[in-house]
XYZ file of C-alpha atoms in Angstrom:
666
model
C 0.000 0.000 0.000
C 2.349 2.708 -1.161
C 0.758 6.127 -0.804
C 1.247 8.995 -3.197
C 1.891 11.429 -0.386
C 5.374 10.029 -0.907
C 5.470 11.942 -4.169
C 6.270 15.620 -3.910
C 4.689 16.660 -7.168
C 1.848 14.800 -8.755
C -1.685 15.124 -10.019
C -3.948 16.379 -7.289
C -7.228 14.530 -7.134
C -10.400 15.287 -5.281
C -12.403 12.435 -3.812
C -14.103 11.636 -7.078
C -10.712 11.316 -8.731
C -10.885 14.461 -10.886
C -7.821 16.546 -11.612
C -7.984 20.221 -12.513
C -6.637 21.241 -15.894
C -4.289 23.735 -14.274
C -2.675 21.146 -12.014
C -2.481 18.622 -14.820
C -0.668 21.123 -17.013
C 1.657 22.237 -14.246
C 2.758 18.821 -13.000
C 2.456 16.537 -15.987
C 6.064 15.421 -16.037
C 6.028 14.251 -12.445
C 2.604 12.752 -12.208
C 1.905 9.150 -11.445
C 0.792 6.911 -8.660
C 2.740 4.591 -6.499
C -0.208 3.626 -4.374
C -1.443 0.194 -5.227
C -5.042 1.340 -5.256
C -4.349 4.719 -6.872
C -5.679 6.643 -3.914
C -4.416 10.100 -3.033
C -4.652 11.748 0.345
C -3.846 15.183 -1.003
C -7.461 16.260 -1.222
C -6.941 19.654 0.338
C -4.366 20.978 -2.075
C -6.877 22.901 -4.218
C -7.702 25.062 -1.226
C -11.446 24.637 -1.735
C -12.234 23.364 1.748
C -16.004 23.694 1.465
C -16.153 21.707 -1.778
C -13.944 19.006 -0.269
C -16.161 18.584 2.816
C -19.519 19.164 1.049
C -20.309 15.427 0.483
C -19.585 14.718 4.165
C -21.735 17.684 5.272
C -24.687 16.436 3.177
C -24.337 12.895 4.552
C -23.948 14.192 8.102
C -27.111 16.334 7.921
C -29.170 13.494 6.412
C -27.801 11.034 9.016
C -28.703 13.361 11.916
C -32.228 13.839 10.552
C -32.621 10.068 10.117
C -31.423 9.366 13.685
C -33.788 12.090 14.907
C -36.750 10.461 13.153
C -35.689 7.051 14.495
C -35.234 8.012 18.145
C -36.439 11.495 19.055
C -39.170 12.618 16.631
C -40.831 9.402 15.424
C -42.742 9.779 12.157
C -45.211 7.199 10.895
C -44.076 7.650 7.320
C -40.398 7.127 8.233
C -40.358 3.334 7.955
C -39.943 0.512 5.443
C -38.595 1.511 2.043
C -38.733 5.230 2.873
C -36.368 4.735 5.823
C -34.040 2.489 3.794
C -34.083 4.980 0.896
C -33.303 7.892 3.248
C -30.175 6.192 4.616
C -29.089 5.100 1.121
C -29.294 8.747 -0.012
C -27.283 9.717 3.101
C -24.719 7.021 2.256
C -24.165 7.818 -1.426
C -22.290 11.198 -1.222
C -19.527 9.628 0.885
C -19.937 6.013 -0.221
C -19.843 6.330 -4.011
C -16.216 7.619 -4.252
C -15.043 4.806 -1.957
C -17.032 2.173 -3.898
C -15.448 3.509 -7.081
C -11.944 3.340 -5.557
C -12.590 -0.221 -4.366
C -13.759 -1.277 -7.846
C -10.722 0.317 -9.531
C -8.380 -1.327 -7.021
C -9.914 -4.749 -7.650
C -9.605 -4.326 -11.454
C -5.893 -3.581 -10.914
C -5.432 -6.727 -8.851
C -5.380 -5.073 -5.429
C -8.401 -6.731 -3.857
C -7.575 -6.229 -0.193
C -7.468 -2.439 -0.011
C -8.790 -0.223 2.773
C -11.674 0.737 0.437
C -12.652 -2.905 0.065
C -12.761 -3.242 3.856
C -14.947 -0.143 4.216
C -17.304 -1.277 1.446
C -17.776 -4.771 2.934
C -18.334 -3.334 6.414
C -20.874 -0.677 5.395
C -22.790 -2.766 2.841
C -22.885 -5.589 5.397
C -24.280 -3.167 7.986
C -27.073 -2.268 5.548
C -27.692 -5.982 4.862
C -28.441 -6.652 8.543
C -30.525 -3.480 8.979
C -27.927 -1.326 10.782
C -28.450 1.587 8.383
C -27.341 4.518 10.617
C -24.143 2.699 11.568
C -23.392 1.853 7.930
C -23.692 5.537 6.984
C -21.719 6.638 10.055
C -18.768 4.355 9.317
C -18.427 5.663 5.754
C -19.034 9.269 6.840
C -16.362 9.295 9.517
C -13.970 7.390 7.262
C -14.409 10.118 4.608
C -13.945 12.913 7.139
C -10.776 11.174 8.321
C -9.528 10.921 4.740
C -10.177 14.641 4.200
C -8.259 15.585 7.327
C -5.457 13.304 6.211
C -5.419 15.177 2.898
C -5.144 18.501 4.697
C -2.319 17.173 6.860
C -0.383 15.894 3.842
C -0.827 19.243 2.067
C 0.459 21.045 5.121
C 3.457 18.735 5.342
C 4.246 19.462 1.692
C 3.842 23.233 1.899
C 7.461 23.968 2.902
C 8.808 21.866 0.050
C 6.258 23.100 -2.500
C 7.222 26.703 -1.744
C 10.781 25.700 -2.651
C 9.614 24.102 -5.895
C 7.969 27.376 -6.919
C 11.192 29.368 -6.532
C 12.518 28.792 -10.033
C 10.973 31.141 -12.637
C 10.136 29.686 -16.037
C 11.154 32.828 -17.950
C 13.927 35.431 -17.653
C 14.739 38.793 -19.257
C 17.880 38.697 -21.417
C 19.760 41.802 -22.633
C 21.070 41.560 -26.211
C 22.304 44.645 -28.101
C 20.709 46.883 -25.446
C 17.334 45.222 -26.112
C 15.558 43.247 -23.363
C 13.914 39.994 -24.472
C 11.904 37.555 -22.368
C 12.798 33.913 -23.077
C 12.428 30.548 -21.379
C 15.004 30.009 -18.631
C 15.779 26.538 -19.997
C 16.872 28.102 -23.327
C 19.346 30.601 -21.852
C 22.975 30.052 -22.893
C 26.034 30.419 -20.673
C 27.403 33.955 -20.997
C 24.012 35.605 -21.511
C 23.179 38.680 -19.417
C 19.996 38.549 -17.326
C 18.355 41.771 -16.197
C 16.627 41.420 -12.834
C 13.949 43.882 -11.774
C 13.340 44.705 -8.118
C 11.602 41.772 -6.420
C 12.280 39.393 -9.339
C 13.630 35.852 -8.874
C 16.839 34.789 -10.569
C 16.336 31.818 -12.898
C 19.938 30.597 -13.317
C 23.255 30.666 -11.462
C 25.549 33.486 -12.474
C 28.018 36.226 -11.691
C 26.807 39.659 -10.582
C 27.687 42.320 -13.138
C 26.243 45.279 -11.197
C 28.416 46.949 -8.547
C 26.262 45.749 -5.641
C 22.862 44.152 -5.142
C 20.860 42.824 -2.203
C 19.269 39.374 -2.471
C 16.723 37.470 -0.401
C 18.227 33.973 -0.161
C 15.519 32.379 2.026
C 14.506 29.847 -0.657
C 18.017 28.394 -0.735
C 19.278 28.884 2.806
C 16.254 29.384 5.056
C 17.931 32.673 6.085
C 15.513 35.621 6.084
C 18.200 38.303 6.344
C 19.056 39.722 2.854
C 22.575 39.056 1.554
C 24.509 41.863 -0.126
C 26.539 40.753 -3.140
C 29.318 42.672 -4.876
C 30.360 42.727 -8.522
C 31.947 39.429 -9.571
C 30.382 37.397 -6.751
C 28.278 34.296 -7.416
C 24.497 34.575 -7.243
C 22.226 31.527 -7.439
C 18.922 30.627 -9.042
C 16.032 31.167 -6.630
C 17.510 34.291 -5.031
C 15.159 37.295 -5.100
C 16.576 40.666 -6.139
C 16.167 43.588 -3.713
C 15.021 47.086 -4.608
C 17.370 47.941 -7.494
C 17.792 46.650 -11.043
C 20.672 44.167 -11.290
C 22.457 42.414 -14.134
C 23.755 38.860 -13.889
C 26.006 36.962 -16.311
C 24.893 33.335 -16.612
C 27.627 30.839 -15.677
C 25.676 27.552 -15.423
C 23.114 25.739 -17.568
C 19.527 25.742 -16.318
C 19.564 22.009 -15.538
C 22.904 22.254 -13.694
C 22.070 25.209 -11.432
C 22.324 24.710 -7.673
C 18.548 25.188 -7.332
C 17.888 22.531 -10.002
C 20.040 20.096 -8.062
C 18.237 21.012 -4.842
C 14.841 20.436 -6.484
C 16.024 17.075 -7.790
C 17.207 16.109 -4.303
C 13.867 17.091 -2.781
C 11.829 15.349 -5.483
C 13.822 12.154 -4.971
C 13.843 12.411 -1.164
C 10.861 10.155 -0.550
C 12.106 7.385 -2.845
C 14.620 6.399 -0.155
C 12.453 4.875 2.553
C 13.125 4.665 6.245
C 13.038 1.132 7.739
C 9.709 1.857 9.482
C 8.123 2.880 6.152
C 9.414 -0.222 4.392
C 8.133 -2.403 7.226
C 4.656 -0.848 7.230
C 4.345 -1.128 3.454
C 5.176 -4.854 3.549
C 3.123 -5.350 6.701
C -0.029 -3.809 5.166
C 0.096 -6.124 2.136
C 0.179 -9.189 4.394
C -1.993 -7.817 7.202
C -5.062 -6.758 5.169
C -5.830 -10.147 3.549
C -5.332 -11.842 6.923
C -7.947 -9.657 8.654
C -10.440 -10.285 5.814
C -10.079 -14.046 6.279
C -10.265 -13.640 10.062
C -13.495 -11.653 9.664
C -14.958 -14.481 7.564
C -13.879 -16.933 10.255
C -15.461 -14.780 13.007
C -18.737 -14.818 11.050
C -18.890 -18.502 10.056
C -16.803 -20.653 12.409
C -18.975 -20.061 15.526
C -21.845 -21.979 13.888
C -19.755 -25.119 14.511
C -19.282 -24.405 18.218
C -22.118 -22.133 19.417
C -25.547 -23.569 20.273
C -27.592 -20.401 19.760
C -25.789 -19.237 16.638
C -27.427 -16.135 15.082
C -25.881 -15.271 11.725
C -26.692 -11.516 11.891
C -24.987 -11.144 15.296
C -21.772 -12.812 14.201
C -21.823 -10.978 10.861
C -22.074 -7.713 12.807
C -19.057 -8.712 14.916
C -17.133 -9.572 11.748
C -18.015 -6.188 10.213
C -16.879 -4.379 13.358
C -13.653 -6.369 13.186
C -13.118 -5.249 9.557
C -13.620 -1.562 10.333
C -11.230 -1.714 13.278
C -8.575 -3.572 11.292
C -8.286 -0.994 8.475
C -4.548 -0.145 8.390
C -5.004 3.436 7.178
C -3.782 5.000 10.441
C -0.408 3.300 10.021
C -0.096 3.560 6.256
C -0.716 7.324 6.180
C 0.683 8.580 9.498
C 4.125 6.991 9.212
C 5.090 8.395 5.780
C 3.479 11.667 6.892
C 5.738 11.748 9.957
C 8.851 11.374 7.795
C 7.509 13.800 5.228
C 6.932 16.320 8.023
C 10.533 15.836 9.156
C 11.880 16.433 5.637
C 9.643 19.513 5.338
C 10.720 20.918 8.721
C 14.362 20.418 7.760
C 13.848 22.109 4.361
C 12.257 25.085 6.101
C 15.477 25.445 8.108
C 17.792 25.153 5.102
C 18.657 21.460 5.602
C 18.021 19.026 2.741
C 17.609 15.329 3.550
C 17.941 13.181 0.432
C 15.704 10.487 1.918
C 13.642 9.640 4.993
C 16.107 6.824 5.721
C 18.709 9.485 6.555
C 16.344 11.007 9.132
C 16.502 7.642 10.877
C 20.268 7.281 10.420
C 21.205 10.702 11.775
C 19.038 10.214 14.861
C 21.443 7.519 16.085
C 24.734 9.238 15.197
C 27.441 8.755 17.847
C 30.301 10.658 16.170
C 30.447 13.824 14.081
C 33.720 14.155 12.192
C 34.229 17.486 10.474
C 36.584 19.230 8.139
C 38.009 22.567 9.308
C 38.223 24.910 6.325
C 34.831 26.000 5.006
C 33.023 23.877 7.585
C 34.002 25.279 10.989
C 35.881 28.257 9.553
C 34.700 30.799 6.987
C 36.933 29.473 4.228
C 37.831 33.100 3.425
C 41.597 33.418 3.820
C 43.635 36.582 4.133
C 47.394 36.893 3.782
C 48.836 37.841 7.179
C 52.563 38.120 6.443
C 54.989 37.581 3.570
C 58.521 36.354 4.273
C 60.706 36.322 1.142
C 64.468 35.776 1.415
C 66.785 38.670 0.497
C 68.388 36.952 -2.473
C 64.980 36.662 -4.180
C 63.111 39.507 -5.893
C 59.956 39.729 -3.765
C 57.809 41.390 -6.421
C 58.776 38.942 -9.144
C 58.337 35.801 -7.042
C 54.901 36.949 -5.829
C 53.790 37.595 -9.415
C 54.850 34.046 -10.352
C 53.082 32.582 -7.309
C 49.940 34.551 -8.210
C 50.058 33.280 -11.793
C 50.464 29.662 -10.664
C 47.736 29.879 -7.981
C 45.334 31.221 -10.628
C 45.226 27.607 -11.870
C 43.563 26.562 -8.596
C 40.089 27.230 -7.145
C 41.278 26.710 -3.553
C 40.467 29.568 -1.114
C 44.221 30.012 -0.563
C 44.573 30.952 -4.240
C 41.899 33.621 -3.827
C 43.688 35.037 -0.775
C 46.970 35.280 -2.676
C 45.244 36.887 -5.655
C 43.549 39.456 -3.386
C 46.916 40.287 -1.814
C 49.106 40.410 -4.945
C 46.575 41.895 -7.368
C 46.030 41.364 -11.071
C 47.662 38.350 -12.705
C 50.668 39.087 -14.894
C 49.644 37.510 -18.205
C 53.208 37.777 -19.556
C 54.270 34.944 -17.255
C 54.223 31.704 -19.227
C 53.423 28.583 -17.215
C 54.400 25.144 -18.504
C 53.727 21.631 -17.176
C 51.352 22.844 -14.452
C 50.571 20.044 -12.009
C 48.384 19.954 -8.903
C 49.650 17.467 -6.353
C 46.742 16.404 -4.124
C 47.241 17.351 -0.483
C 50.527 19.124 -1.249
C 50.172 22.069 -3.645
C 51.119 23.163 -7.163
C 54.190 22.989 -9.371
C 54.965 24.450 -12.775
C 57.836 25.447 -15.033
C 58.575 29.180 -15.548
C 61.503 30.421 -17.641
C 62.869 26.875 -17.667
C 62.921 26.654 -13.871
C 60.532 24.853 -11.525
C 58.251 26.792 -9.184
C 56.719 24.954 -6.210
C 53.928 26.517 -4.122
C 52.224 24.556 -1.340
C 52.765 23.145 2.133
C 56.063 21.961 3.553
C 55.203 18.371 2.598
C 55.579 19.577 -1.010
C 59.066 20.828 -0.177
C 59.932 17.470 1.418
C 58.530 15.561 -1.545
C 60.866 17.319 -3.970
C 63.883 17.410 -1.639
C 63.916 21.164 -1.135
C 65.700 22.234 2.043
C 64.321 24.967 4.322
C 65.696 26.471 7.509
C 62.651 26.874 9.751
C 60.329 24.674 11.790
C 56.840 24.867 10.207
C 55.265 23.851 13.533
C 56.427 27.115 15.098
C 54.140 29.103 12.805
C 50.529 29.146 14.063
C 48.850 30.200 10.827
C 48.502 28.230 7.612
C 51.818 28.492 5.795
C 52.334 28.482 2.023
C 55.920 27.566 1.177
C 57.573 28.814 -2.035
C 60.541 27.285 -3.869
C 62.034 28.439 -7.182
C 64.755 26.665 -9.099
C 64.991 23.978 -6.364
C 65.728 26.640 -3.714
C 63.495 27.647 -0.818
C 62.420 31.247 -1.510
C 60.216 32.017 1.514
C 56.650 31.632 2.643
C 53.266 33.320 3.139
C 51.079 32.948 6.218
C 47.335 32.877 5.747
C 44.612 32.996 8.404
C 40.979 31.938 8.295
C 38.234 33.144 10.660
C 36.228 30.701 12.778
C 32.490 30.797 12.001
C 30.447 32.641 14.612
C 28.239 29.632 15.397
C 31.058 27.043 15.393
C 31.561 27.011 19.169
C 27.798 26.803 19.765
C 27.699 23.840 17.356
C 30.293 21.877 19.312
C 28.506 22.601 22.619
C 25.154 21.405 21.247
C 26.687 18.252 19.781
C 28.255 17.410 23.139
C 24.889 18.030 24.833
C 23.367 15.471 22.438
C 26.015 12.956 23.559
C 27.865 13.095 20.242
C 31.658 12.764 20.076
C 33.259 15.528 17.929
C 36.449 15.052 15.866
C 38.158 17.476 13.477
C 40.182 16.269 10.483
C 42.006 18.647 8.152
C 44.663 18.812 5.509
C 45.867 22.018 7.148
C 48.977 21.931 9.323
C 48.558 20.278 12.699
C 49.323 23.315 14.865
C 46.683 25.384 13.015
C 44.115 22.598 13.435
C 44.977 22.220 17.136
C 44.733 25.998 17.604
C 41.201 26.074 16.103
C 40.179 22.900 17.972
C 41.223 24.373 21.334
C 39.146 27.482 20.662
C 36.110 25.351 19.844
C 36.537 22.837 22.657
C 37.242 19.850 20.381
C 39.484 17.278 22.060
C 40.178 15.089 19.013
C 41.763 17.050 16.147
C 44.217 15.908 13.473
C 46.034 17.948 10.831
C 48.400 17.402 7.899
C 46.020 14.769 6.506
C 45.811 13.727 2.878
C 42.388 12.566 1.558
C 43.396 8.940 2.136
C 44.450 9.802 5.715
C 40.963 11.165 6.403
C 39.521 7.902 5.090
C 41.787 5.916 7.431
C 40.794 8.032 10.454
C 37.118 7.565 9.617
C 37.575 3.798 9.270
C 39.231 3.714 12.702
C 36.051 5.157 14.233
C 33.793 2.832 12.224
C 35.900 -0.141 13.341
C 34.601 0.484 16.876
C 31.085 -0.308 15.547
C 30.051 3.306 15.994
C 27.936 5.422 13.662
C 29.666 8.448 12.200
C 28.589 11.529 10.262
C 31.227 13.381 8.262
C 30.768 17.070 7.460
C 32.794 18.661 4.674
C 32.752 20.987 1.708
C 35.766 20.301 -0.508
C 36.292 17.910 -3.415
C 38.761 15.953 -1.278
C 35.987 15.369 1.286
C 33.802 13.406 -1.163
C 35.456 9.990 -0.467
C 35.080 10.388 3.310
C 31.476 11.554 2.980
C 30.715 8.491 0.848
C 32.189 6.156 3.492
C 30.434 7.671 6.508
C 27.136 6.442 7.971
C 25.668 9.833 7.061
C 27.486 12.302 4.821
C 26.764 16.012 5.334
C 27.823 18.640 2.799
C 28.040 22.385 3.187
C 25.911 23.369 0.201
C 26.675 27.094 -0.079
C 30.407 26.984 -0.767
C 30.631 23.212 -1.117
C 31.915 21.514 -4.252
C 29.450 19.847 -6.619
C 31.077 16.434 -6.047
C 30.650 16.708 -2.283
C 27.024 17.870 -2.552
C 26.220 15.016 -4.945
C 27.852 12.428 -2.653
C 26.329 13.691 0.603
C 23.124 12.373 2.175
C 22.286 15.711 3.795
C 23.028 19.182 2.433
C 23.239 22.284 4.649
C 22.344 25.109 2.312
C 23.681 28.113 4.243
C 26.990 26.568 5.419
C 26.134 27.148 9.087
C 27.612 24.373 11.272
C 24.857 24.978 13.863
C 22.526 23.194 11.422
C 24.380 19.921 12.193
C 22.930 19.483 15.726
C 19.623 20.842 14.374
C 19.560 18.070 11.738
C 20.274 15.441 14.422
C 17.482 16.847 16.585
C 14.996 16.844 13.670
C 15.909 13.206 13.004
C 15.414 12.264 16.673
C 12.056 14.049 16.922
C 10.805 12.532 13.651
C 11.718 9.010 14.718
C 10.108 9.584 18.127
C 6.827 10.735 16.537
C 6.783 7.847 14.051
C 7.181 5.246 16.807
C 4.574 6.989 18.956
C 2.136 6.598 16.043
C 3.031 2.942 15.480
C 2.532 2.166 19.178
C -0.743 4.109 19.394
C -2.226 2.421 16.327
C -1.230 -1.116 17.316
C -2.276 -0.853 20.967
C -5.689 0.740 20.335
C -6.499 -1.486 17.357
C -5.450 -4.664 19.173
C -7.560 -3.740 22.201
C -10.699 -2.881 20.201
C -10.193 -5.870 17.869
C -10.389 -8.199 20.866
C -13.520 -6.412 22.111
C -15.055 -6.557 18.626
C -14.396 -10.267 18.187
C -16.025 -10.880 21.572
C -19.074 -8.809 20.689
C -18.234 -6.081 23.245
C -17.508 -3.328 20.696
C -19.999 -1.708 18.334
C -19.447 0.084 15.043
C -18.959 3.334 16.995
C -15.927 1.975 18.831
C -14.735 0.582 15.508
C -14.926 4.049 13.940
C -12.787 5.454 16.747
C -10.252 2.628 16.431
C -9.880 3.420 12.721
C -10.628 7.069 11.957
C -10.075 8.344 15.495
C -6.649 6.738 15.803
C -5.724 7.903 12.298
C -6.606 11.502 13.175
C -4.706 11.343 16.467
C -1.664 9.941 14.642
C -1.896 12.651 11.994
C -2.180 15.431 14.575
C 0.878 13.955 16.274
C 2.774 13.759 12.965
C 2.166 17.399 12.009
C 3.513 18.552 15.392
C 7.029 18.400 14.004
C 6.274 21.284 11.657
C 5.453 23.494 14.647
C 8.549 22.572 16.648
C 11.441 24.954 17.190
C 14.840 23.371 16.627
């Protein structure tokens, strides 16, 4: 019984199964049903509440009048076929859609659906003369379904608002003429003109001097971000109060927002263990209760002296109503969906509900330093160049070589030295992972990187790198050590708070970095991290992670660089910093933090814990209440009214519990 609330975008049906032309046009490419009986709980998405509840209102009014005539205002004419006809008319507004769903399910081979159970129970009630109860069961079932639809719509609202962030059309400037074209057709290099309050359709580089952008759709951060000329701006950002121009740098399908939307759309395809269990359980459970109901009705005739068929049929019908698994089948996926939605609202993207479960049991958080716990924005602090080397010339060569790298260190050097000297000819440029860069200039080798690079190529130096606190960039030219630069990076303002919250959650924190050990230890001491290791190559990080996993402990790794992708892939849960993070890391990760704030790490763990707690509360509630009332029903101690509570009542309680997560503060 796989429900389509697990789809983020799909056709939206009302109870009769109709889909509006607007919705069909808007969501055609993602439509489809995973539910075995093609039923959709998203009834409330059209916003027309009155129309959705109108059939139930009609049935409810007719039922009340009928009960009044039966018990409080007896009428001579209200008997026989008139009475039967009245209750049939009361039944049809809520019963016909369910009868139709049951028929369609049977034609598709899914005989034992919840609709089949409701149809047998209510038609059986009519067959033995319990007309008001037959109408009541179907009425309350329909009301429950409608409330479930509203709950699902609410759970989806955070994600749907994200899906609406990408405009279909953009304004392009060509030869001083503005033309509106489809965003998907825009070429790299085109110039987009953004009006005040307009959403950006593609990733690009800001051409205007400055502009203010609302980044809430991408980061969950309500405070506007001011961007300067040359800085990256992303699809989904909303321009402030001035006209801005943006040069497109990424194809429509490759933009960061497109990747985010793809992650969100695929999130519910990766099921949590509880969801997988309930789906399998429902397929086995439903046929069993149908056969048990038949046994309750017929077997007693072999053992009971005063066997009355109508009494035992009534007990069997009560048993069927109670046993409907809807409370479990809807509330559990809804709980996970609510967790994914709550996380999205806070700028955290879970790529599947299974990762909500996984992160809730995390024992270790291992994190990179640069770009994760520090800003990743380096500034040159000091420049030490030996006297026998021309300082200006060597810095120009270093700047030219570092221009071949996208590392933050390269940006810091470029900001310090200035424009790149294009007259410098680089040959045989090579990036040595975890070490630095080398190239040939004027027939001589230039090496720029850490001191491990110097050791690798046998270049002697006369200082102890461990005595320098800051990150050090060593320089060698023509096999001779020429000097070094020191570069510092600021710790993120919420980094210390992050470590404190993780410790409060009982999580062990470890820092791994390719930066020099004394820099890593310096940052770790400031943050209160006891376990910190520096001078690590990508393979060293993998080895450290495997050491933790060898203790049979769960571990989440948080990183942002390309070299973090292997470690993220190996961890129990991989977390990527999505703002500055590399594409490879974001693709590999299970969770993406969109605004690069490390404080979202303990928030993600807390969301996972709360989601899992709510899901298991719902499972326990449904099983305990249903088991109790099932026993009463089989023994003839429960009526249809108790059965309605055990089904619809429990479902509504579970749903109300599931939507709580969207109101929680994390």
